[in-house]
């Protein structure tokens, strides 16, 4: 054990175990509980878990929260489990904003002020990250966001709020436990109630959002890209559809 070293033990061996086993090893001693709870270990463990062929599907029902296993693309109904949310709130008041490496970003809709929560349903770890800014009403199509890890291995949470025709983008740092405002695209009208935002999709150091307008002009659709390295936004427009006779169309 002494020749192996703590780094080898925690980062190369224990980080490859299932989340439930890791929770059990936290009871070995205070040192193991501390080492297995550090942000560095959590990051290494979640990255390795995300590469497994077995995934989990979390569903919010009216009165329950259900987790199903997805193995090789197939839903395993026999392994379905009911989990408990760390706060005393009905699942119908929860909105899933995004997920990243086993973490779920949820919003709790309350009458006075909404709350934003990071939650790992497997390890039962959670953290309330909302501040006084979240006093605005959270709308399903008005607010969105995503999560990513920067070059310093700091977990970041991107939150986009559309309120009174304006778009406000903010990013949360888990390392600093604080929010910071970002500059958004100037001159765009994506904060209007005519536009609907999708959830963020993380791919290749970029978080993509689909912003659609079904009113004026009908059918307008845009892609807003957020570069996690420069923390800047850009617009990728959909190509215009070309009308052509059916017998002249082909896919190759």
GROMACS .gro file of C-alpha atoms in nm:
model
  252
    1UNK     CA    1   0.000   0.000   0.000
    2UNK     CA    2   0.281   0.241   0.086
    3UNK     CA    3   0.458   0.175  -0.245
    4UNK     CA    4   0.138   0.228  -0.442
    5UNK     CA    5   0.085   0.578  -0.308
    6UNK     CA    6  -0.234   0.778  -0.254
    7UNK     CA    7  -0.245   0.918  -0.610
    8UNK     CA    8  -0.236   0.570  -0.762
    9UNK     CA    9  -0.490   0.438  -0.513
   10UNK     CA   10  -0.752   0.709  -0.555
   11UNK     CA   11  -0.702   0.838  -0.910
   12UNK     CA   12  -0.621   0.512  -1.090
   13UNK     CA   13  -0.791   0.238  -0.888
   14UNK     CA   14  -1.085   0.365  -0.685
   15UNK     CA   15  -1.190   0.609  -0.959
   16UNK     CA   16  -1.278   0.310  -1.179
   17UNK     CA   17  -1.532   0.167  -0.934
   18UNK     CA   18  -1.910   0.221  -0.949
   19UNK     CA   19  -2.046   0.520  -0.761
   20UNK     CA   20  -2.219   0.307  -0.497
   21UNK     CA   21  -1.894   0.128  -0.414
   22UNK     CA   22  -1.714   0.462  -0.387
   23UNK     CA   23  -1.974   0.577  -0.135
   24UNK     CA   24  -1.913   0.263   0.069
   25UNK     CA   25  -1.536   0.323   0.071
   26UNK     CA   26  -1.597   0.668   0.220
   27UNK     CA   27  -1.676   0.489   0.547
   28UNK     CA   28  -1.328   0.334   0.572
   29UNK     CA   29  -1.173   0.635   0.746
   30UNK     CA   30  -1.176   1.014   0.751
   31UNK     CA   31  -0.888   1.038   0.503
   32UNK     CA   32  -1.066   0.821   0.246
   33UNK     CA   33  -1.387   1.016   0.295
   34UNK     CA   34  -1.197   1.338   0.226
   35UNK     CA   35  -1.001   1.205  -0.073
   36UNK     CA   36  -1.310   1.051  -0.235
   37UNK     CA   37  -1.502   1.380  -0.199
   38UNK     CA   38  -1.249   1.620  -0.350
   39UNK     CA   39  -1.345   1.797  -0.676
   40UNK     CA   40  -1.043   1.638  -0.847
   41UNK     CA   41  -1.155   1.283  -0.767
   42UNK     CA   42  -1.518   1.360  -0.857
   43UNK     CA   43  -1.405   1.495  -1.195
   44UNK     CA   44  -1.187   1.190  -1.272
   45UNK     CA   45  -1.459   0.949  -1.159
   46UNK     CA   46  -1.740   1.114  -1.356
   47UNK     CA   47  -1.529   1.121  -1.673
   48UNK     CA   48  -1.461   0.749  -1.650
   49UNK     CA   49  -1.822   0.669  -1.569
   50UNK     CA   50  -1.937   0.869  -1.874
   51UNK     CA   51  -1.724   0.649  -2.102
   52UNK     CA   52  -1.901   0.331  -1.993
   53UNK     CA   53  -2.152   0.162  -2.221
   54UNK     CA   54  -2.408   0.170  -1.941
   55UNK     CA   55  -2.598   0.497  -1.906
   56UNK     CA   56  -2.879   0.611  -1.681
   57UNK     CA   57  -3.208   0.780  -1.768
   58UNK     CA   58  -3.371   1.005  -1.509
   59UNK     CA   59  -3.743   1.078  -1.545
   60UNK     CA   60  -3.951   1.326  -1.349
   61UNK     CA   61  -4.302   1.198  -1.296
   62UNK     CA   62  -4.581   1.375  -1.113
   63UNK     CA   63  -4.500   1.225  -0.774
   64UNK     CA   64  -4.179   1.023  -0.821
   65UNK     CA   65  -3.829   1.045  -0.969
   66UNK     CA   66  -3.730   0.731  -1.156
   67UNK     CA   67  -3.385   0.618  -1.273
   68UNK     CA   68  -3.355   0.350  -1.545
   69UNK     CA   69  -3.041   0.181  -1.676
   70UNK     CA   70  -2.961   0.196  -2.047
   71UNK     CA   71  -2.729  -0.085  -2.155
   72UNK     CA   72  -2.600  -0.088  -2.514
   73UNK     CA   73  -2.882   0.147  -2.614
   74UNK     CA   74  -3.159  -0.066  -2.460
   75UNK     CA   75  -3.376   0.043  -2.168
   76UNK     CA   76  -3.356  -0.205  -1.878
   77UNK     CA   77  -3.697  -0.175  -1.712
   78UNK     CA   78  -3.619  -0.446  -1.457
   79UNK     CA   79  -3.352  -0.228  -1.294
   80UNK     CA   80  -3.581   0.073  -1.246
   81UNK     CA   81  -3.530   0.256  -0.917
   82UNK     CA   82  -3.711   0.538  -0.741
   83UNK     CA   83  -3.479   0.803  -0.600
   84UNK     CA   84  -3.544   1.081  -0.352
   85UNK     CA   85  -3.464   1.444  -0.423
   86UNK     CA   86  -3.254   1.610  -0.148
   87UNK     CA   87  -3.509   1.891  -0.102
   88UNK     CA   88  -3.867   1.852   0.015
   89UNK     CA   89  -4.033   1.942  -0.312
   90UNK     CA   90  -4.270   1.764  -0.549
   91UNK     CA   91  -4.111   1.641  -0.875
   92UNK     CA   92  -4.370   1.841  -1.069
   93UNK     CA   93  -4.197   2.159  -0.946
   94UNK     CA   94  -3.860   2.049  -1.088
   95UNK     CA   95  -3.724   2.133  -1.433
   96UNK     CA   96  -3.419   1.961  -1.580
   97UNK     CA   97  -3.195   2.214  -1.754
   98UNK     CA   98  -2.908   1.985  -1.852
   99UNK     CA   99  -2.675   1.700  -1.758
  100UNK     CA  100  -2.301   1.647  -1.772
  101UNK     CA  101  -2.091   1.348  -1.662
  102UNK     CA  102  -2.350   1.216  -1.418
  103UNK     CA  103  -2.450   1.558  -1.281
  104UNK     CA  104  -2.801   1.695  -1.327
  105UNK     CA  105  -2.875   2.068  -1.337
  106UNK     CA  106  -3.227   2.136  -1.209
  107UNK     CA  107  -3.439   2.435  -1.128
  108UNK     CA  108  -3.683   2.432  -0.837
  109UNK     CA  109  -3.987   2.643  -0.921
  110UNK     CA  110  -4.111   2.828  -0.614
  111UNK     CA  111  -4.365   3.104  -0.563
  112UNK     CA  112  -4.119   3.358  -0.420
  113UNK     CA  113  -3.786   3.274  -0.593
  114UNK     CA  114  -3.649   2.991  -0.802
  115UNK     CA  115  -3.346   2.786  -0.703
  116UNK     CA  116  -3.080   2.620  -0.917
  117UNK     CA  117  -2.937   2.290  -0.791
  118UNK     CA  118  -2.653   2.062  -0.899
  119UNK     CA  119  -2.739   1.702  -0.817
  120UNK     CA  120  -2.579   1.361  -0.863
  121UNK     CA  121  -2.862   1.107  -0.822
  122UNK     CA  122  -2.615   0.817  -0.795
  123UNK     CA  123  -2.393   0.949  -0.516
  124UNK     CA  124  -2.671   1.172  -0.372
  125UNK     CA  125  -2.435   1.469  -0.375
  126UNK     CA  126  -2.606   1.806  -0.428
  127UNK     CA  127  -2.530   2.176  -0.407
  128UNK     CA  128  -2.749   2.485  -0.422
  129UNK     CA  129  -2.581   2.730  -0.660
  130UNK     CA  130  -2.850   2.996  -0.717
  131UNK     CA  131  -2.808   3.350  -0.587
  132UNK     CA  132  -3.031   3.658  -0.560
  133UNK     CA  133  -3.045   3.688  -0.939
  134UNK     CA  134  -3.282   3.392  -0.962
  135UNK     CA  135  -3.575   3.592  -0.826
  136UNK     CA  136  -3.721   3.602  -1.179
  137UNK     CA  137  -3.977   3.342  -1.275
  138UNK     CA  138  -3.819   3.045  -1.448
  139UNK     CA  139  -3.987   2.954  -1.778
  140UNK     CA  140  -3.939   2.629  -1.961
  141UNK     CA  141  -3.850   2.813  -2.285
  142UNK     CA  142  -3.717   3.131  -2.126
  143UNK     CA  143  -3.420   2.988  -1.934
  144UNK     CA  144  -3.167   2.730  -2.039
  145UNK     CA  145  -2.807   2.634  -1.975
  146UNK     CA  146  -2.537   2.372  -1.978
  147UNK     CA  147  -2.227   2.247  -1.798
  148UNK     CA  148  -1.862   2.203  -1.889
  149UNK     CA  149  -1.513   2.169  -1.743
  150UNK     CA  150  -1.256   2.437  -1.829
  151UNK     CA  151  -0.882   2.398  -1.885
  152UNK     CA  152  -0.822   2.426  -1.509
  153UNK     CA  153  -1.054   2.130  -1.434
  154UNK     CA  154  -1.309   2.366  -1.284
  155UNK     CA  155  -1.673   2.266  -1.329
  156UNK     CA  156  -1.866   2.554  -1.486
  157UNK     CA  157  -2.243   2.603  -1.514
  158UNK     CA  158  -2.375   2.823  -1.795
  159UNK     CA  159  -2.714   2.985  -1.732
  160UNK     CA  160  -2.901   3.184  -1.996
  161UNK     CA  161  -3.202   3.391  -1.891
  162UNK     CA  162  -3.449   3.557  -2.129
  163UNK     CA  163  -3.646   3.824  -1.947
  164UNK     CA  164  -3.820   4.140  -2.073
  165UNK     CA  165  -3.675   4.096  -2.422
  166UNK     CA  166  -3.313   4.077  -2.307
  167UNK     CA  167  -3.076   3.781  -2.289
  168UNK     CA  168  -2.850   3.756  -1.983
  169UNK     CA  169  -2.573   3.496  -1.978
  170UNK     CA  170  -2.393   3.405  -1.656
  171UNK     CA  171  -2.144   3.134  -1.562
  172UNK     CA  172  -2.095   2.967  -1.226
  173UNK     CA  173  -1.756   2.841  -1.104
  174UNK     CA  174  -1.761   2.549  -0.863
  175UNK     CA  175  -1.404   2.626  -0.758
  176UNK     CA  176  -1.484   2.989  -0.667
  177UNK     CA  177  -1.847   2.917  -0.573
  178UNK     CA  178  -1.956   3.238  -0.746
  179UNK     CA  179  -2.133   3.368  -1.059
  180UNK     CA  180  -1.992   3.592  -1.330
  181UNK     CA  181  -2.179   3.776  -1.608
  182UNK     CA  182  -2.083   3.711  -1.971
  183UNK     CA  183  -2.128   3.934  -2.273
  184UNK     CA  184  -2.397   3.809  -2.511
  185UNK     CA  185  -2.453   3.875  -2.881
  186UNK     CA  186  -2.534   4.238  -2.948
  187UNK     CA  187  -2.829   4.335  -3.164
  188UNK     CA  188  -3.004   3.995  -3.162
  189UNK     CA  189  -3.367   3.955  -3.061
  190UNK     CA  190  -3.337   3.610  -2.905
  191UNK     CA  191  -3.466   3.743  -2.573
  192UNK     CA  192  -3.809   3.808  -2.723
  193UNK     CA  193  -4.103   3.592  -2.618
  194UNK     CA  194  -4.136   3.487  -2.983
  195UNK     CA  195  -3.820   3.276  -2.953
  196UNK     CA  196  -3.789   2.937  -2.787
  197UNK     CA  197  -3.455   2.803  -2.657
  198UNK     CA  198  -3.360   2.437  -2.641
  199UNK     CA  199  -3.144   2.270  -2.379
  200UNK     CA  200  -2.769   2.295  -2.429
  201UNK     CA  201  -2.586   2.010  -2.607
  202UNK     CA  202  -2.216   1.976  -2.529
  203UNK     CA  203  -1.990   1.859  -2.812
  204UNK     CA  204  -1.628   1.934  -2.894
  205UNK     CA  205  -1.565   2.212  -2.640
  206UNK     CA  206  -1.885   2.386  -2.753
  207UNK     CA  207  -2.238   2.403  -2.611
  208UNK     CA  208  -2.506   2.435  -2.881
  209UNK     CA  209  -2.856   2.579  -2.841
  210UNK     CA  210  -3.137   2.578  -3.095
  211UNK     CA  211  -3.327   2.909  -3.093
  212UNK     CA  212  -3.651   2.891  -3.290
  213UNK     CA  213  -3.911   3.151  -3.385
  214UNK     CA  214  -4.250   3.013  -3.480
  215UNK     CA  215  -4.426   3.349  -3.504
  216UNK     CA  216  -4.262   3.632  -3.700
  217UNK     CA  217  -4.118   3.518  -3.941
  218UNK     CA  218  -4.256   3.166  -3.902
  219UNK     CA  219  -4.007   2.882  -3.918
  220UNK     CA  220  -3.693   3.086  -3.844
  221UNK     CA  221  -3.435   2.865  -3.672
  222UNK     CA  222  -3.087   2.949  -3.545
  223UNK     CA  223  -2.805   2.775  -3.361
  224UNK     CA  224  -2.631   2.964  -3.082
  225UNK     CA  225  -2.285   2.822  -3.009
  226UNK     CA  226  -2.099   2.885  -2.685
  227UNK     CA  227  -1.723   2.824  -2.697
  228UNK     CA  228  -1.620   2.696  -2.353
  229UNK     CA  229  -1.255   2.794  -2.407
  230UNK     CA  230  -1.309   3.162  -2.494
  231UNK     CA  231  -1.651   3.174  -2.319
  232UNK     CA  232  -1.797   3.360  -2.616
  233UNK     CA  233  -2.116   3.322  -2.823
  234UNK     CA  234  -2.168   3.298  -3.198
  235UNK     CA  235  -2.459   3.229  -3.434
  236UNK     CA  236  -2.473   2.940  -3.680
  237UNK     CA  237  -2.765   2.977  -3.917
  238UNK     CA  238  -2.946   2.686  -4.070
  239UNK     CA  239  -2.905   2.657  -4.449
  240UNK     CA  240  -3.205   2.762  -4.652
  241UNK     CA  241  -3.418   2.484  -4.787
  242UNK     CA  242  -3.410   2.443  -5.163
  243UNK     CA  243  -3.734   2.355  -5.337
  244UNK     CA  244  -3.677   2.086  -5.599
  245UNK     CA  245  -3.891   1.825  -5.780
  246UNK     CA  246  -3.901   1.496  -5.599
  247UNK     CA  247  -3.756   1.298  -5.893
  248UNK     CA  248  -3.442   1.516  -5.893
  249UNK     CA  249  -3.355   1.466  -5.527
  250UNK     CA  250  -3.093   1.219  -5.409
  251UNK     CA  251  -2.885   1.157  -5.100
  252UNK     CA  252  -2.523   1.051  -5.135
   0.00000   0.00000   0.00000
